[in-house]
Short mmCIF file of C-alpha atoms and ligand atoms in Angstrom, two decimals:
data_model
loop_
_atom_site.label_atom_id
_atom_site.label_comp_id
_atom_site.label_asym_id
_atom_site.label_seq_id
_atom_site.Cartn_x
_atom_site.Cartn_y
_atom_site.Cartn_z
CA MET A 208 -16.90 4.85 -2.63
CA ARG A 209 -14.25 7.28 -3.85
CA LEU A 210 -11.32 5.78 -5.77
CA PHE A 211 -8.14 7.76 -6.47
CA PRO A 212 -6.28 6.50 -9.58
CA SER A 213 -2.70 7.56 -10.42
CA ASP A 214 -2.32 5.86 -13.79
CA ARG A 215 -2.66 9.11 -15.74
CA TYR A 216 0.87 9.76 -14.43
CA PRO A 217 2.59 6.74 -15.98
CA LEU A 218 5.88 5.19 -14.89
CA PRO A 219 8.29 5.30 -17.83
CA LEU A 220 10.25 2.04 -17.61
CA PRO A 221 12.85 0.58 -19.96
CA ASP A 222 11.81 -2.37 -22.13
CA GLY A 223 11.95 -5.65 -20.26
CA HIS A 224 11.68 -4.04 -16.79
CA ARG A 225 10.14 -6.51 -14.35
CA PHE A 226 7.63 -4.12 -12.80
CA PRO A 227 4.12 -4.67 -14.25
CA ALA A 228 3.21 -0.97 -14.51
CA ALA A 229 0.37 -1.67 -16.98
CA LYS A 230 -1.72 -3.20 -14.19
CA TYR A 231 -2.85 0.18 -12.84
CA ALA A 232 -4.67 1.35 -15.97
CA LEU A 233 -6.18 -2.12 -16.40
CA LEU A 234 -7.48 -1.97 -12.81
CA ARG A 235 -9.02 1.48 -13.33
CA ARG A 236 -10.72 0.32 -16.55
CA ARG A 237 -12.05 -2.83 -14.88
CA LEU A 238 -13.52 -0.77 -12.04
CA GLU A 239 -14.96 1.76 -14.50
CA ALA A 240 -16.75 -1.15 -16.17
CA HIS A 241 -18.13 -2.23 -12.76
CA ALA A 242 -19.25 1.37 -12.14
CA ALA A 243 -21.02 1.44 -15.51
CA ALA A 244 -22.78 -1.77 -14.43
CA GLY A 245 -23.95 -0.20 -11.16
CA ALA A 246 -21.06 -0.48 -8.65
CA ALA A 247 -20.97 2.57 -6.37
CA PHE A 248 -17.55 3.89 -7.45
CA GLU A 249 -16.61 7.52 -7.99
CA PHE A 250 -13.24 8.23 -9.63
CA VAL A 251 -11.38 11.27 -8.33
CA GLU A 252 -7.99 12.66 -9.44
CA PRO A 253 -5.60 12.69 -6.48
CA HIS A 254 -3.58 15.77 -5.55
CA ALA A 255 0.22 15.73 -5.78
CA ALA A 256 1.67 15.24 -2.29
CA THR A 257 3.10 18.54 -1.03
CA ASP A 258 6.52 19.17 0.49
CA ASP A 259 4.85 19.75 3.86
CA GLU A 260 3.17 16.35 3.67
CA LEU A 261 6.35 14.57 2.59
CA VAL A 262 8.68 16.04 5.21
CA ARG A 263 6.38 14.98 8.06
CA VAL A 264 7.73 11.50 7.24
CA HIS A 265 10.79 11.85 5.06
CA ASP A 266 14.14 13.52 5.53
CA ARG A 267 14.08 16.91 3.78
CA ALA A 268 17.39 16.25 2.00
CA TYR A 269 16.11 12.91 0.63
CA VAL A 270 12.92 14.56 -0.65
CA GLY A 271 15.09 17.25 -2.29
CA ARG A 272 17.28 14.65 -4.02
CA VAL A 273 14.21 12.83 -5.38
CA LEU A 274 12.55 16.00 -6.66
CA SER A 275 15.70 17.41 -8.28
CA GLY A 276 17.06 14.15 -9.72
CA ARG A 277 20.17 14.22 -7.56
CA LEU A 278 19.81 10.74 -6.09
CA SER A 279 23.04 8.75 -6.10
CA ARG A 280 23.37 5.80 -8.45
CA GLU A 281 23.13 3.51 -5.38
CA GLU A 282 19.90 5.22 -4.24
CA VAL A 283 18.38 4.79 -7.71
CA ARG A 284 19.45 1.15 -7.83
CA ARG A 285 17.82 0.53 -4.46
CA ILE A 286 14.52 2.06 -5.65
CA GLY A 287 14.56 -0.11 -8.77
CA PHE A 288 13.11 2.49 -11.16
CA PRO A 289 15.25 4.81 -13.31
CA TRP A 290 14.88 8.44 -12.18
CA SER A 291 12.81 10.68 -14.46
CA PRO A 292 10.59 13.75 -14.00
CA GLU A 293 7.69 11.38 -14.73
CA LEU A 294 8.74 9.10 -11.85
CA VAL A 295 8.62 12.14 -9.55
CA ALA A 296 5.18 13.19 -10.81
CA ARG A 297 3.89 9.65 -10.43
CA SER A 298 5.32 9.23 -6.91
CA LEU A 299 3.78 12.54 -5.78
CA ARG A 300 0.35 11.58 -7.16
CA SER A 301 0.32 8.05 -5.73
CA THR A 302 1.36 9.44 -2.34
CA GLY A 303 -1.30 12.16 -2.64
CA ALA A 304 -3.80 9.42 -3.52
CA ALA A 305 -3.22 7.72 -0.17
CA VAL A 306 -3.69 11.03 1.67
CA ASP A 307 -6.88 11.73 -0.28
CA ALA A 308 -8.15 8.19 0.33
CA ALA A 309 -7.53 8.55 4.07
CA ALA A 310 -9.45 11.83 4.16
CA ALA A 311 -12.26 10.33 2.06
CA ALA A 312 -12.44 7.28 4.32
CA LEU A 313 -12.83 9.52 7.36
CA ALA A 314 -15.76 11.24 5.62
CA ASP A 315 -17.38 8.23 3.94
CA GLY A 316 -16.23 5.15 5.89
CA VAL A 317 -14.14 3.66 3.09
CA ALA A 318 -12.08 4.86 0.11
CA ALA A 319 -9.07 3.67 -1.89
CA SER A 320 -5.99 4.63 -3.81
CA LEU A 321 -5.68 2.56 -7.00
CA ALA A 322 -1.90 2.41 -6.54
CA GLY A 323 0.58 2.71 -3.70
CA GLY A 324 1.37 0.53 -0.74
CA THR A 325 4.94 1.84 -1.00
CA HIS A 326 5.97 0.37 2.32
CA HIS A 327 9.69 -0.19 1.68
CA ALA A 328 10.47 3.55 1.65
CA GLY A 329 11.93 4.70 4.96
CA THR A 330 12.73 8.08 6.42
CA ASP A 331 15.66 8.80 4.10
CA TRP A 332 15.61 6.05 1.50
CA GLY A 333 13.52 4.49 -1.24
CA GLU A 334 13.63 0.77 -1.94
CA GLY A 335 11.89 -2.05 -3.81
CA TYR A 336 9.84 0.12 -6.22
CA CYS A 337 8.93 2.53 -3.40
CA VAL A 338 10.00 6.22 -3.51
CA PHE A 339 7.87 7.78 -0.76
CA ASN A 340 5.94 5.85 1.91
CA ASP A 341 2.32 6.61 1.04
CA THR A 342 0.55 5.16 4.08
CA ALA A 343 3.06 6.79 6.44
CA VAL A 344 2.50 10.17 4.79
CA ALA A 345 -1.28 9.66 4.96
CA ALA A 346 -1.16 8.69 8.64
CA ARG A 347 0.93 11.71 9.64
CA GLU A 348 -1.13 14.07 7.48
CA MET A 349 -4.40 12.95 9.09
CA GLN A 350 -2.79 13.46 12.49
CA ALA A 351 -1.51 16.91 11.45
CA ARG A 352 -5.04 17.87 10.40
CA ALA A 353 -6.22 16.67 13.84
CA ALA A 354 -8.62 14.35 12.00
CA VAL A 355 -7.31 11.35 13.98
CA ARG A 356 -5.08 10.65 16.93
CA ARG A 357 -4.13 7.04 16.37
CA VAL A 358 -3.72 5.03 13.17
CA LEU A 359 -3.51 1.29 12.45
CA ILE A 360 -1.59 0.27 9.34
CA LEU A 361 -2.52 -3.28 8.28
CA ASP A 362 0.09 -4.39 5.79
CA CYS A 363 -1.06 -7.51 3.94
CA ASP A 364 1.45 -7.21 1.10
CA VAL A 365 3.55 -10.40 1.00
CA HIS A 366 6.72 -8.40 1.65
CA GLN A 367 7.45 -7.02 5.09
CA GLY A 368 6.71 -3.32 5.60
CA ASN A 369 10.23 -2.44 6.70
CA GLY A 370 10.06 1.24 5.76
CA THR A 371 6.78 1.81 7.58
CA ALA A 372 8.14 0.00 10.65
CA GLN A 373 11.28 2.15 10.64
CA ILE A 374 9.37 5.41 10.23
CA PHE A 375 7.09 4.73 13.21
CA THR A 376 9.68 3.24 15.54
CA GLY A 377 9.19 5.00 18.86
CA ASP A 378 5.87 6.55 17.75
CA ASP A 379 3.12 4.82 19.74
CA SER A 380 0.37 6.68 17.89
CA VAL A 381 0.77 4.54 14.77
CA PHE A 382 0.51 0.75 15.06
CA THR A 383 2.17 -1.16 12.21
CA MET A 384 1.11 -4.76 11.53
CA SER A 385 2.79 -6.71 8.73
CA ILE A 386 1.87 -10.26 7.67
CA HIS A 387 4.40 -11.46 5.12
CA GLY A 388 6.66 -14.22 3.84
CA ALA A 389 9.36 -14.71 6.47
CA ARG A 390 12.01 -15.64 3.88
CA ASN A 391 10.98 -13.06 1.30
CA PHE A 392 12.36 -9.57 0.54
CA PRO A 393 13.46 -7.51 2.45
CA LEU A 394 16.05 -9.78 3.99
CA ARG A 395 16.65 -7.37 6.87
CA LYS A 396 13.21 -6.77 8.36
CA HIS A 397 12.83 -3.70 10.53
CA PRO A 398 10.54 -4.82 13.38
CA GLY A 399 7.11 -3.18 13.45
CA SER A 400 4.47 -3.20 16.22
CA LEU A 401 3.38 -6.71 15.18
CA ASP A 402 5.12 -8.88 12.59
CA VAL A 403 3.75 -12.20 11.36
CA GLY A 404 6.29 -14.07 9.24
CA LEU A 405 4.89 -16.98 7.22
CA ASP A 406 6.68 -20.01 5.76
CA ASP A 407 7.11 -20.38 2.01
CA GLY A 408 4.13 -22.17 0.50
CA THR A 409 1.63 -21.07 3.18
CA GLY A 410 -1.90 -21.70 1.87
CA ASP A 411 -5.34 -20.27 2.57
CA GLU A 412 -6.13 -21.99 5.84
CA ALA A 413 -2.88 -21.18 7.64
CA TYR A 414 -2.76 -17.67 6.15
CA LEU A 415 -6.28 -16.80 7.27
CA ALA A 416 -5.81 -18.27 10.75
CA ALA A 417 -2.64 -16.22 11.24
CA LEU A 418 -4.36 -13.12 9.90
CA ALA A 419 -7.40 -13.51 12.16
CA ALA A 420 -5.15 -13.73 15.22
CA ALA A 421 -3.07 -10.75 14.06
CA LEU A 422 -6.20 -8.66 13.49
CA ARG A 423 -7.52 -9.41 16.97
CA GLU A 424 -4.24 -8.35 18.53
CA SER A 425 -3.79 -5.31 16.27
CA PHE A 426 -7.24 -3.82 16.81
CA THR A 427 -6.95 -4.32 20.56
CA ARG A 428 -3.49 -2.83 20.92
CA ALA A 429 -3.76 -0.05 18.32
CA ARG A 430 -6.85 1.71 19.75
CA ALA A 431 -6.94 3.43 16.36
CA ASP A 432 -9.26 6.02 14.82
CA LEU A 433 -8.40 5.03 11.24
CA VAL A 434 -7.22 1.90 9.43
CA LEU A 435 -4.89 2.05 6.44
CA TYR A 436 -5.03 -1.31 4.63
CA ILE A 437 -2.31 -2.42 2.19
CA ALA A 438 -4.20 -5.05 0.20
CA GLY A 439 -1.27 -6.59 -1.70
CA ALA A 440 -2.06 -8.99 -4.52
CA ASP A 441 1.30 -10.72 -4.09
CA PRO A 442 0.44 -13.38 -1.47
CA TYR A 443 -1.34 -15.00 -4.45
CA ALA A 444 -0.13 -18.49 -5.40
CA GLY A 445 0.48 -17.37 -8.99
CA ASP A 446 2.72 -14.43 -8.01
CA ARG A 447 6.29 -14.46 -9.35
CA LEU A 448 7.74 -12.95 -6.17
CA GLY A 449 5.28 -14.02 -3.47
CA ARG A 450 6.41 -17.54 -2.46
CA LEU A 451 3.07 -18.14 -0.70
CA ALA A 452 0.16 -20.22 -1.99
CA VAL A 453 -2.93 -18.16 -1.18
CA THR A 454 -5.76 -18.48 -3.73
CA LYS A 455 -7.95 -15.68 -5.10
CA GLN A 456 -10.72 -17.02 -2.89
CA GLY A 457 -8.35 -16.87 0.09
CA LEU A 458 -7.49 -13.26 -0.69
CA ALA A 459 -11.18 -12.40 -0.96
CA GLU A 460 -11.65 -13.97 2.47
CA ARG A 461 -8.70 -11.90 3.74
CA ASP A 462 -10.45 -8.72 2.51
CA ARG A 463 -13.67 -9.77 4.19
CA LEU A 464 -11.88 -10.41 7.50
CA VAL A 465 -10.10 -7.04 7.44
CA LEU A 466 -13.11 -5.01 6.34
CA GLU A 467 -15.59 -6.69 8.67
CA THR A 468 -13.25 -6.43 11.64
CA ALA A 469 -12.86 -2.70 10.97
CA ALA A 470 -16.60 -2.29 10.48
CA ARG A 471 -17.33 -4.05 13.77
CA SER A 472 -14.98 -1.59 15.48
CA GLY A 473 -16.66 1.29 13.67
CA LEU A 474 -13.38 2.30 12.05
CA PRO A 475 -12.99 3.92 8.61
CA VAL A 476 -10.69 2.12 6.18
CA ALA A 477 -8.51 3.59 3.45
CA ILE A 478 -7.17 0.95 1.07
CA VAL A 479 -4.00 1.08 -1.03
CA CYS A 480 -3.11 -1.61 -3.54
CA GLY A 481 0.32 -2.96 -2.63
CA GLY A 482 2.29 -5.31 -4.85
CA GLY A 483 1.27 -7.82 -7.48
CA TYR A 484 3.77 -9.48 -9.82
CA CYS A 485 1.77 -12.22 -11.46
CA GLU A 486 2.77 -12.88 -15.09
CA ASP A 487 -0.95 -12.74 -15.90
CA LEU A 488 -1.95 -9.10 -15.30
CA GLU A 489 -5.64 -10.01 -15.37
CA SER A 490 -5.15 -12.07 -12.21
CA ILE A 491 -3.65 -9.08 -10.40
CA VAL A 492 -6.59 -6.97 -11.58
CA ASP A 493 -9.05 -9.69 -10.44
CA ILE A 494 -7.60 -9.58 -6.93
CA HIS A 495 -7.55 -5.77 -6.56
CA ALA A 496 -10.98 -5.38 -8.18
CA ALA A 497 -12.45 -7.94 -5.77
CA THR A 498 -11.03 -5.92 -2.85
CA MET A 499 -12.65 -2.72 -4.10
CA LEU A 500 -16.01 -4.40 -4.79
CA ARG A 501 -16.04 -5.94 -1.33
CA ALA A 502 -15.15 -2.59 0.23
CA ALA A 503 -17.94 -0.80 -1.65
CA GLU A 504 -20.38 -3.43 -0.37
CA THR A 505 -19.17 -3.16 3.22
CA ALA A 506 -19.55 0.62 3.08
CA ARG A 507 -23.24 0.42 2.20
ZN1 LIG B 261 5.02 -6.80 -2.14
#
């Protein structure tokens, strides 16, 4: 299973910034240790997303402002990261990683970006730690290469995928499912193809029942050739921002449901990480690593 890490392009953040950027390198190292112990992982440097790839999704003027550092103060505030050349390099690589993972999944059945899930970025804005929308760019790029006709984006980050929903409004070829905390960020939720809003404090049983129903409906309606899976670690009970109460075991069961449903439909799956804001970085790494190990098993 090919894994595309972006952590060699670090996010320079001011001291005390709330975003746990260190988790990405920890995840890569954890998975390298699994590979050394026999897990079937191959680590591949992602390409930097190209202008052509970006403007299939994003407004050309917005892309230009990001690349040249001419975002307004309000645009930077909305993204939540200070602008820097390193932020640009990182955003291009993590977006490229999703494209590469999608292409690898089409060849191998499954693959993953070890970052991304930047689902709050819309056509002409970034938001909530998202600069470019990686799964949207990957979906459109696979369509542009005529590798697929229809794509299913399964967004299991705890926050609603408002940017993805906005980008694909009126585009029936990409089905966007989001299962998220109803009262969580973003407050204004752009409706996607299927939205499942959960109450604060939702635990394993209710979460998994809602997910199973959403998967049945999504796979039926999407008629997709490729699944892009945002495997957020933030529905976890210990997450600072999640407001749900799903356990690590529950998240492992979520991964099993998604991956087995895709496998039964014979669909390739490209995974991106999504959010994770647990104080304890090792817990975030546990959750993402479990997803990757399960995916590698399913692929065999
Ligand atoms: Zn999130």
